[in-house]
PDB file of C-alpha atoms in Angstrom:
ATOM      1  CA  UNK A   1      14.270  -4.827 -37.106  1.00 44.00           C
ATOM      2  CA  UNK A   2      11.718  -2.611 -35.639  1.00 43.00           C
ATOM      3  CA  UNK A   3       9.772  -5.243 -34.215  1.00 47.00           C
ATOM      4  CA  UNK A   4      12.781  -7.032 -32.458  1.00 41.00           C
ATOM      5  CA  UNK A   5      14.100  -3.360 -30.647  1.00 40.00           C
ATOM      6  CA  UNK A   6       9.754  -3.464 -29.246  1.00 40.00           C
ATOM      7  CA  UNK A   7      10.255  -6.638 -27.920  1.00 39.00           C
ATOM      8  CA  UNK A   8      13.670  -5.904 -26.751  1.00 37.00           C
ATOM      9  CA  UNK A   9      11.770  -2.529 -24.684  1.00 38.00           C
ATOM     10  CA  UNK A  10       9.222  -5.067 -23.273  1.00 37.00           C
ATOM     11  CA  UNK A  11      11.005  -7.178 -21.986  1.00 38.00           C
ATOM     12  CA  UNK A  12      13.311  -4.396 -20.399  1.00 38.00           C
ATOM     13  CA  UNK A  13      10.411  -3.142 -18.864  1.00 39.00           C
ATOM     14  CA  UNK A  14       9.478  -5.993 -17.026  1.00 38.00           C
ATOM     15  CA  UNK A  15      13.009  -6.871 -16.327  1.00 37.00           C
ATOM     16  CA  UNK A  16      13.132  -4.390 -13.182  1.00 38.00           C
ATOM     17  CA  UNK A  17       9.951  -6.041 -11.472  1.00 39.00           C
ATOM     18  CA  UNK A  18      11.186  -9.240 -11.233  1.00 39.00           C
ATOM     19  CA  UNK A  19      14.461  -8.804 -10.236  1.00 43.00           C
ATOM     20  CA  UNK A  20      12.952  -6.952  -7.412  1.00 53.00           C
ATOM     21  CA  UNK A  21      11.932 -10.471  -5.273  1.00 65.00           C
ATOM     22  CA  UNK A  22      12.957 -13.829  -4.874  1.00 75.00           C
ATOM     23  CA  UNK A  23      15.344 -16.779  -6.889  1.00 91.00           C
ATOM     24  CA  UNK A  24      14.762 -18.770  -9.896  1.00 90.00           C
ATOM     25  CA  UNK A  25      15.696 -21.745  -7.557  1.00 94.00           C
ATOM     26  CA  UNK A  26      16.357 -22.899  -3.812  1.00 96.00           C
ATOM     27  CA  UNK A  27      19.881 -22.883  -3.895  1.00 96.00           C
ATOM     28  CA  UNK A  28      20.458 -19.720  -5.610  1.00 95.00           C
ATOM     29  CA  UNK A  29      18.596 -17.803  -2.814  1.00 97.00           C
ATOM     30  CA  UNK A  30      20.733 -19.310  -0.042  1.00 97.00           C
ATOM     31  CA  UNK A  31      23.951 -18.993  -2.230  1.00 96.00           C
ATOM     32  CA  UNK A  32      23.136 -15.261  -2.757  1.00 95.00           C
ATOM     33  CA  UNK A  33      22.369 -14.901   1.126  1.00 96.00           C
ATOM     34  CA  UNK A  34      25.989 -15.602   1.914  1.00 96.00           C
ATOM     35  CA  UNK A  35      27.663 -14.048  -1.013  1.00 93.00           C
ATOM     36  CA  UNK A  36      27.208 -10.784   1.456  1.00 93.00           C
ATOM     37  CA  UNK A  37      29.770 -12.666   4.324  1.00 94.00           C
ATOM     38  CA  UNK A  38      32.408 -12.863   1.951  1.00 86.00           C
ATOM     39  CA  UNK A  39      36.388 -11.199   2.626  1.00 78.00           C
ATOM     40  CA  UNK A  40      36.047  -9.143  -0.698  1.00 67.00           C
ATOM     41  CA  UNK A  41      34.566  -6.464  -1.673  1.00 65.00           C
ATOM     42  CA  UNK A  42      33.521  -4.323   1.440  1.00 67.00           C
ATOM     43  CA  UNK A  43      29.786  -3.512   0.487  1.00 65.00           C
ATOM     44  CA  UNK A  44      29.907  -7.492  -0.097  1.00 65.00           C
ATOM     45  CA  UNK A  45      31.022  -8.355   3.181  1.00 79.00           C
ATOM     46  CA  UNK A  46      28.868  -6.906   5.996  1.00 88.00           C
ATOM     47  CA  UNK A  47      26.525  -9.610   6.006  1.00 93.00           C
ATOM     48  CA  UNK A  48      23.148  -9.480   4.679  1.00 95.00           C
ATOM     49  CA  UNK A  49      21.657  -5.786   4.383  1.00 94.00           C
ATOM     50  CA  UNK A  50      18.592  -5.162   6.855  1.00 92.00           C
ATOM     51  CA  UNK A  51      17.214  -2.501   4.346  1.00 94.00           C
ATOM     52  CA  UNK A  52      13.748  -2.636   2.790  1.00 94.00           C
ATOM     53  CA  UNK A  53      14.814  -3.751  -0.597  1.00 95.00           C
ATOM     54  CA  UNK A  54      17.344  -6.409   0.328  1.00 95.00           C
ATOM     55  CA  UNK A  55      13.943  -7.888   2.615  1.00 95.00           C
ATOM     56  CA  UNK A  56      11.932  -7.634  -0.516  1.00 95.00           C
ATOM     57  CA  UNK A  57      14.377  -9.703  -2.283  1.00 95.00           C
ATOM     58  CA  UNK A  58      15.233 -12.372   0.207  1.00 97.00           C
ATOM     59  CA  UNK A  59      11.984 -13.076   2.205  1.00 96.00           C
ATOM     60  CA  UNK A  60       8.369 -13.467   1.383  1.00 95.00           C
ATOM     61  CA  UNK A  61       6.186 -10.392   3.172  1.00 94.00           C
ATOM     62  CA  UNK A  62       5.255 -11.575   6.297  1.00 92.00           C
ATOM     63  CA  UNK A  63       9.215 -11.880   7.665  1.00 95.00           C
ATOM     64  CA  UNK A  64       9.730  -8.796   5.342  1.00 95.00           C
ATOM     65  CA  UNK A  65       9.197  -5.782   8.245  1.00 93.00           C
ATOM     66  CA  UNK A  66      10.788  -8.148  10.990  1.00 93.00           C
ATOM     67  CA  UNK A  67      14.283  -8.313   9.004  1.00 95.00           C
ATOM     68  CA  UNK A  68      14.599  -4.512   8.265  1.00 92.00           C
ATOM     69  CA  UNK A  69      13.054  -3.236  11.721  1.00 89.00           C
ATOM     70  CA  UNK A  70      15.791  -1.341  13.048  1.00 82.00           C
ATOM     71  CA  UNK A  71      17.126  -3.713  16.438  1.00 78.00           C
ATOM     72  CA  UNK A  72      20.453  -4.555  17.977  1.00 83.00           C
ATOM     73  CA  UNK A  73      21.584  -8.138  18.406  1.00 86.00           C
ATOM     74  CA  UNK A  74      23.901  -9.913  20.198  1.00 91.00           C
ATOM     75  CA  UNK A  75      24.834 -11.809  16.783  1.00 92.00           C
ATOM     76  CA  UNK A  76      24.137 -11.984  13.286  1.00 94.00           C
ATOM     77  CA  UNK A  77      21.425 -15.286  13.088  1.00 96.00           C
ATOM     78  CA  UNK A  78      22.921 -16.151   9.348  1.00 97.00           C
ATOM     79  CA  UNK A  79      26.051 -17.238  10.563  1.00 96.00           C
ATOM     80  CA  UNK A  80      25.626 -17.638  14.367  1.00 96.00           C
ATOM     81  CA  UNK A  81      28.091 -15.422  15.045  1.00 94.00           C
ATOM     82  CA  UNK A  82      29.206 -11.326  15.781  1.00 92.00           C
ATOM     83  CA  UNK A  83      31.992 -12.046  12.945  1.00 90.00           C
ATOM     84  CA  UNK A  84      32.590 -14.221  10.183  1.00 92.00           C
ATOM     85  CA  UNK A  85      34.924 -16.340   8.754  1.00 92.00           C
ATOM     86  CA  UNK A  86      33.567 -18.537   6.343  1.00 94.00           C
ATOM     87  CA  UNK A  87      34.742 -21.732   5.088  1.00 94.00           C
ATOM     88  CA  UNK A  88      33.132 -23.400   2.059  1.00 95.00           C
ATOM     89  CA  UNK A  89      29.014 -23.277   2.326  1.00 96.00           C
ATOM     90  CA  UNK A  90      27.212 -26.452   1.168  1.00 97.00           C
ATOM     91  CA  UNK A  91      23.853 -26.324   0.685  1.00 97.00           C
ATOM     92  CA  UNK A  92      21.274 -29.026   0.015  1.00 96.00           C
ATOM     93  CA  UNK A  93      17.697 -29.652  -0.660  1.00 95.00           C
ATOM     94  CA  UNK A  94      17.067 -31.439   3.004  1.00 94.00           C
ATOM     95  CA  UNK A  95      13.165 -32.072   1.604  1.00 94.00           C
ATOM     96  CA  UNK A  96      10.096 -30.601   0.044  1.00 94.00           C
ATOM     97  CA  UNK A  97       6.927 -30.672   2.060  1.00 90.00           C
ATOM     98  CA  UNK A  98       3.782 -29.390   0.857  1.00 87.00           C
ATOM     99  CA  UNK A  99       4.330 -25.718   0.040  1.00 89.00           C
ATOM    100  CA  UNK A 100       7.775 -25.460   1.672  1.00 94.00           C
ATOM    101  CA  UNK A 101      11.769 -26.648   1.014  1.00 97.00           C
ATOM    102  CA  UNK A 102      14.159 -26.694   3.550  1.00 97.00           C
ATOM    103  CA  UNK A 103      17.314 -26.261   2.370  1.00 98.00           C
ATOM    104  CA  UNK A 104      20.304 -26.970   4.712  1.00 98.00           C
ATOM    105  CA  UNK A 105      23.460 -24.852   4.965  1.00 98.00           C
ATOM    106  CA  UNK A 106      26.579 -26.151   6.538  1.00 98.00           C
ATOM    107  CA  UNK A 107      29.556 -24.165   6.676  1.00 97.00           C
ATOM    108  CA  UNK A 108      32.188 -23.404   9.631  1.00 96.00           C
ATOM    109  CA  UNK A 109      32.742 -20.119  11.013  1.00 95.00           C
ATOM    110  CA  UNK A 110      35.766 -19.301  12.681  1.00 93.00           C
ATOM    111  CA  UNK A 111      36.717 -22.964  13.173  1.00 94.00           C
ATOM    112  CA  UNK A 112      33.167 -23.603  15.092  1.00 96.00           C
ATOM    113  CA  UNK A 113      30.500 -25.949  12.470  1.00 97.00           C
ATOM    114  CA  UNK A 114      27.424 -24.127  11.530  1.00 97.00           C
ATOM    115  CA  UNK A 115      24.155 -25.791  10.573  1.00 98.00           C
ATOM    116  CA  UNK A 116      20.992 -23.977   9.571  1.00 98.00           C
ATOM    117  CA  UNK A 117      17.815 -24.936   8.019  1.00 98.00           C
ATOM    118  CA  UNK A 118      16.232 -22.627   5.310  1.00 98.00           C
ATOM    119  CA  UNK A 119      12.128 -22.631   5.148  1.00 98.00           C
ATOM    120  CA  UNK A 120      11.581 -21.390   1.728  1.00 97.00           C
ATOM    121  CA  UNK A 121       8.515 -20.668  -0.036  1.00 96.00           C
ATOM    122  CA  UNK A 122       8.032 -20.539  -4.204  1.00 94.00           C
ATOM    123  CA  UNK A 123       5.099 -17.959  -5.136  1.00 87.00           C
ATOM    124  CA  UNK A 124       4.685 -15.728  -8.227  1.00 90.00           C
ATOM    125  CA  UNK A 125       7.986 -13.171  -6.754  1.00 88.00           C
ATOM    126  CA  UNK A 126      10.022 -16.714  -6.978  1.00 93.00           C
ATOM    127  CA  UNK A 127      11.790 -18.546  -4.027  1.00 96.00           C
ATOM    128  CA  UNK A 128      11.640 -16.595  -0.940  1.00 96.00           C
ATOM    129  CA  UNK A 129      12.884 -17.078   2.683  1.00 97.00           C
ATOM    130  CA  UNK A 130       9.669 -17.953   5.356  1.00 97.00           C
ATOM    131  CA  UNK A 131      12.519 -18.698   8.036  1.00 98.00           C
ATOM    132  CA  UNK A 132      15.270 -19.934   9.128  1.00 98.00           C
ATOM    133  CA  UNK A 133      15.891 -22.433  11.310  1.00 98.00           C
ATOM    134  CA  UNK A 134      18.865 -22.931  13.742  1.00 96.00           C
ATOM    135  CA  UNK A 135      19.284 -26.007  15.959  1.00 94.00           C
ATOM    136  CA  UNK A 136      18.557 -23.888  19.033  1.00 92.00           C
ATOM    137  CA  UNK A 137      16.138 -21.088  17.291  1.00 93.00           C
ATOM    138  CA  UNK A 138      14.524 -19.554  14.494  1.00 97.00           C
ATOM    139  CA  UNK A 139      15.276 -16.333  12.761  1.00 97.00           C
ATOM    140  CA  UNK A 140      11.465 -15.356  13.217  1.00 95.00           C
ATOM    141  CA  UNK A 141      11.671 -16.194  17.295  1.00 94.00           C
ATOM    142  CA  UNK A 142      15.074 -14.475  17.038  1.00 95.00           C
ATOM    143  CA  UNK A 143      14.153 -11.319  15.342  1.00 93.00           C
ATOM    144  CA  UNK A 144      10.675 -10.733  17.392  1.00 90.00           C
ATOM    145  CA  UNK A 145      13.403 -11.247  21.042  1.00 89.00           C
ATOM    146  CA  UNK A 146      15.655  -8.554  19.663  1.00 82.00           C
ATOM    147  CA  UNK A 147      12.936  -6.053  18.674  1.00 76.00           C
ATOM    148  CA  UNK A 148      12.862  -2.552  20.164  1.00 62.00           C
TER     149      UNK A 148
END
């Protein structure tokens, strides 16, 4: 019994670390990103937090300072848009190339379709975001524009 409650403690040790970063798969990483543009629960619905954990957790380190840098923006780049109204996300693998998967979101907002490439990397934190990819933009040239 004494033996299962140490191996219970180790692996609650290690438990914290890795839910730190990244997804266990593509699609759970963009599902999560737009669990935060929901109607519910208020901390839930303000989009997708700009603060240093929430970039540690959603995007590998070198978008990681550009998403929590402190800017203002015309719109929010996740769903093309100063509000949201979501309909029904689908995401899709689009396809796997060398070190990368793009994974597409469609969704409408407001009435108005909404496309968007993910560029996702999968390193030891798990699947992270490397961009995203908009058919006029990318979050990266989006995020440098907007920069103070």
């Amino acid at each position: 019994m004494r033996e299962l409650a140490g191996i219970v403690v180790l692996f609650a040790g290690l438990w914290p670390a890795a839910a730190e970063a990244g997804f266990r798969s593509p699609e759970s990483l963009v599902r999560n990103v737009y669990a935060y543009y929901g109607q519910g629960v208020p901390e839930l619905s303000k989009g997708l937090p700009r603060d240093a954990a929430t970039a540690r957790q959603f995007f590998d380190p070198s978008l990681r300072k550009a998403w929590s840098m402190p800017r203002v923006e015309p719109y929010d780049f996740l769903v093309q848009s100063p509000s949201w109204k979501l309909g029904p996300v689908a995401i899709s693998i689009v396809r796997r190339q060398y070190d990368k998967t793009y994974v597409g979101a469609n969704f409408d907002n407001h009435g108005r379709r909404v496309t968007l490439n993910f560029v996702l990397v999968n390193g030891p934190e798990g699947w992270l975001i490397t961009d995203v990819e908009s058919p006029h933009d990318s979050l990266r040239m989006f995020l440098e524009q907007f920069r103070n």
